[in-house]
Short mmCIF file of C-alpha atoms in Angstrom, two decimals:
data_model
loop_
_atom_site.label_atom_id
_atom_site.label_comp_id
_atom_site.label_asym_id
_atom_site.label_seq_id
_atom_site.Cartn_x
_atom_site.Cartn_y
_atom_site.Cartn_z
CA UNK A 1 17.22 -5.06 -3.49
CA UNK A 2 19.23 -6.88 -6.11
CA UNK A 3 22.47 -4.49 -5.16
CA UNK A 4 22.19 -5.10 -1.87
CA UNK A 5 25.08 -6.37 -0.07
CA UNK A 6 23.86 -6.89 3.24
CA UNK A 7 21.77 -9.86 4.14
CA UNK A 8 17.85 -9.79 3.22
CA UNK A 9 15.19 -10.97 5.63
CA UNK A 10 10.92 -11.16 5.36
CA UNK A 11 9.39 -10.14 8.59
CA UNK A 12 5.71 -11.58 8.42
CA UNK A 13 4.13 -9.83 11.76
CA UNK A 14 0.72 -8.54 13.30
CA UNK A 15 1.07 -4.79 12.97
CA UNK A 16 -1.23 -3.85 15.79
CA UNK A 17 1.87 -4.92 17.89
CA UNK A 18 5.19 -3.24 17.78
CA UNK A 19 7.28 -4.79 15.11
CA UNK A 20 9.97 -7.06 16.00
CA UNK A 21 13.33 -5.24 15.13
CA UNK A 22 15.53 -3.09 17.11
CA UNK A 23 15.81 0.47 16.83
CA UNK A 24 17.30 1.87 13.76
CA UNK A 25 18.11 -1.88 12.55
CA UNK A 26 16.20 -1.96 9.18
CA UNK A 27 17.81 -0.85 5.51
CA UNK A 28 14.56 -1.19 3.63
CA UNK A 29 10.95 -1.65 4.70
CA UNK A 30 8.20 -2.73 1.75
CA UNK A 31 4.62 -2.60 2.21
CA UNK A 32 2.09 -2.80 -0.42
CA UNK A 33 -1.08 -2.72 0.28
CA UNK A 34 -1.02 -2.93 3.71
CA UNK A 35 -2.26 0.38 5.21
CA UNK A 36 -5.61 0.50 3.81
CA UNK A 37 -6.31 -2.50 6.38
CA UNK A 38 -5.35 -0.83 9.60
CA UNK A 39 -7.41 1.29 11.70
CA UNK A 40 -4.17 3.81 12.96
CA UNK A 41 -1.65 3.86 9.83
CA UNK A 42 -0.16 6.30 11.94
CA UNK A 43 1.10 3.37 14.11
CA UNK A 44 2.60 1.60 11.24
CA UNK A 45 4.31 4.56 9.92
CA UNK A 46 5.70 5.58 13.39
CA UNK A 47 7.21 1.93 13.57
CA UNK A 48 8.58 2.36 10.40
CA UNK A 49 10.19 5.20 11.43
CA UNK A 50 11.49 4.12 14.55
CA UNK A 51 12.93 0.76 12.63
CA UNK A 52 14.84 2.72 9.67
CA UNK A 53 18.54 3.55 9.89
CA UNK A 54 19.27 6.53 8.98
CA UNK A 55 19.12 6.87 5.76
CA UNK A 56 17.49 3.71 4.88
CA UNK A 57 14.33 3.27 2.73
CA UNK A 58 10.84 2.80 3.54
CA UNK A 59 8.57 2.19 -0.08
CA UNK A 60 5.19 2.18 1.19
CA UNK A 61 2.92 1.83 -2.02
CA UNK A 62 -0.89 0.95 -2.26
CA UNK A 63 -3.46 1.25 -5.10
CA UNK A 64 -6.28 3.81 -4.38
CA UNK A 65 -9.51 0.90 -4.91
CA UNK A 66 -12.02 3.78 -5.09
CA UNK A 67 -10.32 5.25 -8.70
CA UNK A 68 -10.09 2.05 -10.58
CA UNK A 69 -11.85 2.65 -13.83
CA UNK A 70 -14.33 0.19 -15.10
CA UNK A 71 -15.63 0.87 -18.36
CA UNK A 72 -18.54 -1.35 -19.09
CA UNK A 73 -21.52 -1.63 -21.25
CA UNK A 74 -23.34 -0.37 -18.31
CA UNK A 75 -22.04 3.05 -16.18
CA UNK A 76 -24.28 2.41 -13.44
CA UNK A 77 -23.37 -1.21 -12.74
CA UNK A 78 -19.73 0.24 -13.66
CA UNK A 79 -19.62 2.66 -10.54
CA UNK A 80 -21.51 -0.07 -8.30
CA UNK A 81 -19.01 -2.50 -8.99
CA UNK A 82 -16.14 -0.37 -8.14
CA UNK A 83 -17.60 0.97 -5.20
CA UNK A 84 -18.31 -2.53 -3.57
CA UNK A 85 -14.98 -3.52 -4.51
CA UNK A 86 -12.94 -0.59 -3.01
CA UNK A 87 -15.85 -0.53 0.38
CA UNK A 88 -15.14 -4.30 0.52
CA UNK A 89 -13.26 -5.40 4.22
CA UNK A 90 -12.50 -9.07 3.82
CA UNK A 91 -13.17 -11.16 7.33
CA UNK A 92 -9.57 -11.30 8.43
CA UNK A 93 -9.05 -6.97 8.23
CA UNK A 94 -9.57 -5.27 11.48
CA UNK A 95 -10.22 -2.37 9.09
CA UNK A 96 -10.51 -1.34 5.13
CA UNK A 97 -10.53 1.97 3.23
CA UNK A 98 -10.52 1.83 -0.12
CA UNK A 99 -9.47 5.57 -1.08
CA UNK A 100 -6.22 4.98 1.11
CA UNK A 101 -4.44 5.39 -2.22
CA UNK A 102 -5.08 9.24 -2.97
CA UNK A 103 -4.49 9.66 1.35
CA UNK A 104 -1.63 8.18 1.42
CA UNK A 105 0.69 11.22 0.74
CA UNK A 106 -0.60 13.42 3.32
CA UNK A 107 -0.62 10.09 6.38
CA UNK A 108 3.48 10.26 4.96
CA UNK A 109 3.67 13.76 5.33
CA UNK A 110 2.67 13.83 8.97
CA UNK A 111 4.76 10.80 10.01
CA UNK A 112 8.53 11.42 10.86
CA UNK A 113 9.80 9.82 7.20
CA UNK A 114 11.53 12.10 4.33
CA UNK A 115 10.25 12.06 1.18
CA UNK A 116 12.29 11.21 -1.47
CA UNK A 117 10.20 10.46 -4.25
CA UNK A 118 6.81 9.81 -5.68
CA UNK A 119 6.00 7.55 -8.46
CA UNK A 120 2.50 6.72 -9.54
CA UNK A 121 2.12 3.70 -11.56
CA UNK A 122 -0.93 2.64 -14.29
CA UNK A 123 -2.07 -0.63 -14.43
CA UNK A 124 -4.25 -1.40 -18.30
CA UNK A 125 -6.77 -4.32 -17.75
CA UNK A 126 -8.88 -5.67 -21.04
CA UNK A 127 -10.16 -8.15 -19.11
CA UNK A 128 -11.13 -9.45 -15.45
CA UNK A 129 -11.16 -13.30 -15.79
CA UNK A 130 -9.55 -15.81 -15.20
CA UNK A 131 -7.76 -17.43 -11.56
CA UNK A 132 -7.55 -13.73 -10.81
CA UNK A 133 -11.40 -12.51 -10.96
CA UNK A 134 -12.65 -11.09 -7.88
CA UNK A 135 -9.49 -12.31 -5.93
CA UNK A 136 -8.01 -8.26 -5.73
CA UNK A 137 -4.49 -9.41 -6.81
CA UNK A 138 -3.68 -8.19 -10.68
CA UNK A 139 -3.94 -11.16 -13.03
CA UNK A 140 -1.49 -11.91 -16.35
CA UNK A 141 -3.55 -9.27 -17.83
CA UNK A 142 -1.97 -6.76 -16.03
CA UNK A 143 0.73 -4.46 -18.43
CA UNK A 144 2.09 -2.57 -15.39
CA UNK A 145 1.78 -2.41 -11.62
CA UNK A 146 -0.94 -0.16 -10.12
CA UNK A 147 -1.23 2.08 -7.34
CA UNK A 148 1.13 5.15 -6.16
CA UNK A 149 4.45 4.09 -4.95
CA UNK A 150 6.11 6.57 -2.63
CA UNK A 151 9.61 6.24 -1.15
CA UNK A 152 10.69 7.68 2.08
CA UNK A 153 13.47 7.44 4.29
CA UNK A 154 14.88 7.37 7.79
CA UNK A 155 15.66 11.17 8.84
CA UNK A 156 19.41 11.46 8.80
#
């Protein structure tokens, strides 16, 4: 975004409604994770789509809950703890799915976006305290971003 010459905007909107740009108005679209919290992603993606210039850039990126590795003392409490965490749907999400991650190329696949490139990311944790702890949002302990970044673009 840095080289960007045009002028930058954040769109905060409900995406159960159609979004509020014109057709084919958009250079970039960001979402991280977003999708896992809608019950159609489809709908999302198709908005995307219909948003993008041609050519433009859609980087749609969201960590898959259900593979985070916890490596306790204890592998039983390990697996329960990850498993409540990714099957977790906070009061305001009309929706949650927690393996969204690893089905999140296929959902891009079928939508009417380009791929362009894929780029999965590794996030090291030693520890889960602090401000951070139980709040799903990586802490200062955090080396590297997590998740599985994918960019796509507007069909030219």
């Amino acid at each position: 975004m840095a080289g960007h010459k045009g002028s930058t905007a954040t769109i905060v909107a409900d995406l159960r409604d159609p979004l509020p740009c014109s057709d084919e108005s958009v250079d970039v679209v960001l979402s991280y994770n977003t999708i896992e919290c809608l019950p159609n992603p489809h709908e999302m993606l198709a908005e995307v789509a219909r948003i993008l210039r041609p050519g433009g850039r859609a980087v749609i990126a969201h960590v898959d809950f259900d593979s985070i590795v916890v490596a306790g003392a204890d592998t039983d409490l390990d697996r329960r703890v990850c498993h409540a965490f990714a099957d977790d749907a906070q009061s305001w999400m009309d929706h949650a799915d927690g393996r969204i991650g690893r089905k999140l190329g296929l959902l891009l696949a079928r939508s009417s976006l380009e791929l362009v490139g894929v780029e999965p990311l590794l996030a090291w944790l030693t520890e889960f305290t602090g401000a951070h702890a139980g709040s799903g949002w990586p802490g200062p302990e955090v080396s590297a971003v997590s998740g599985q970044a994918r960019s796509w673009r507007g069909r030219s």
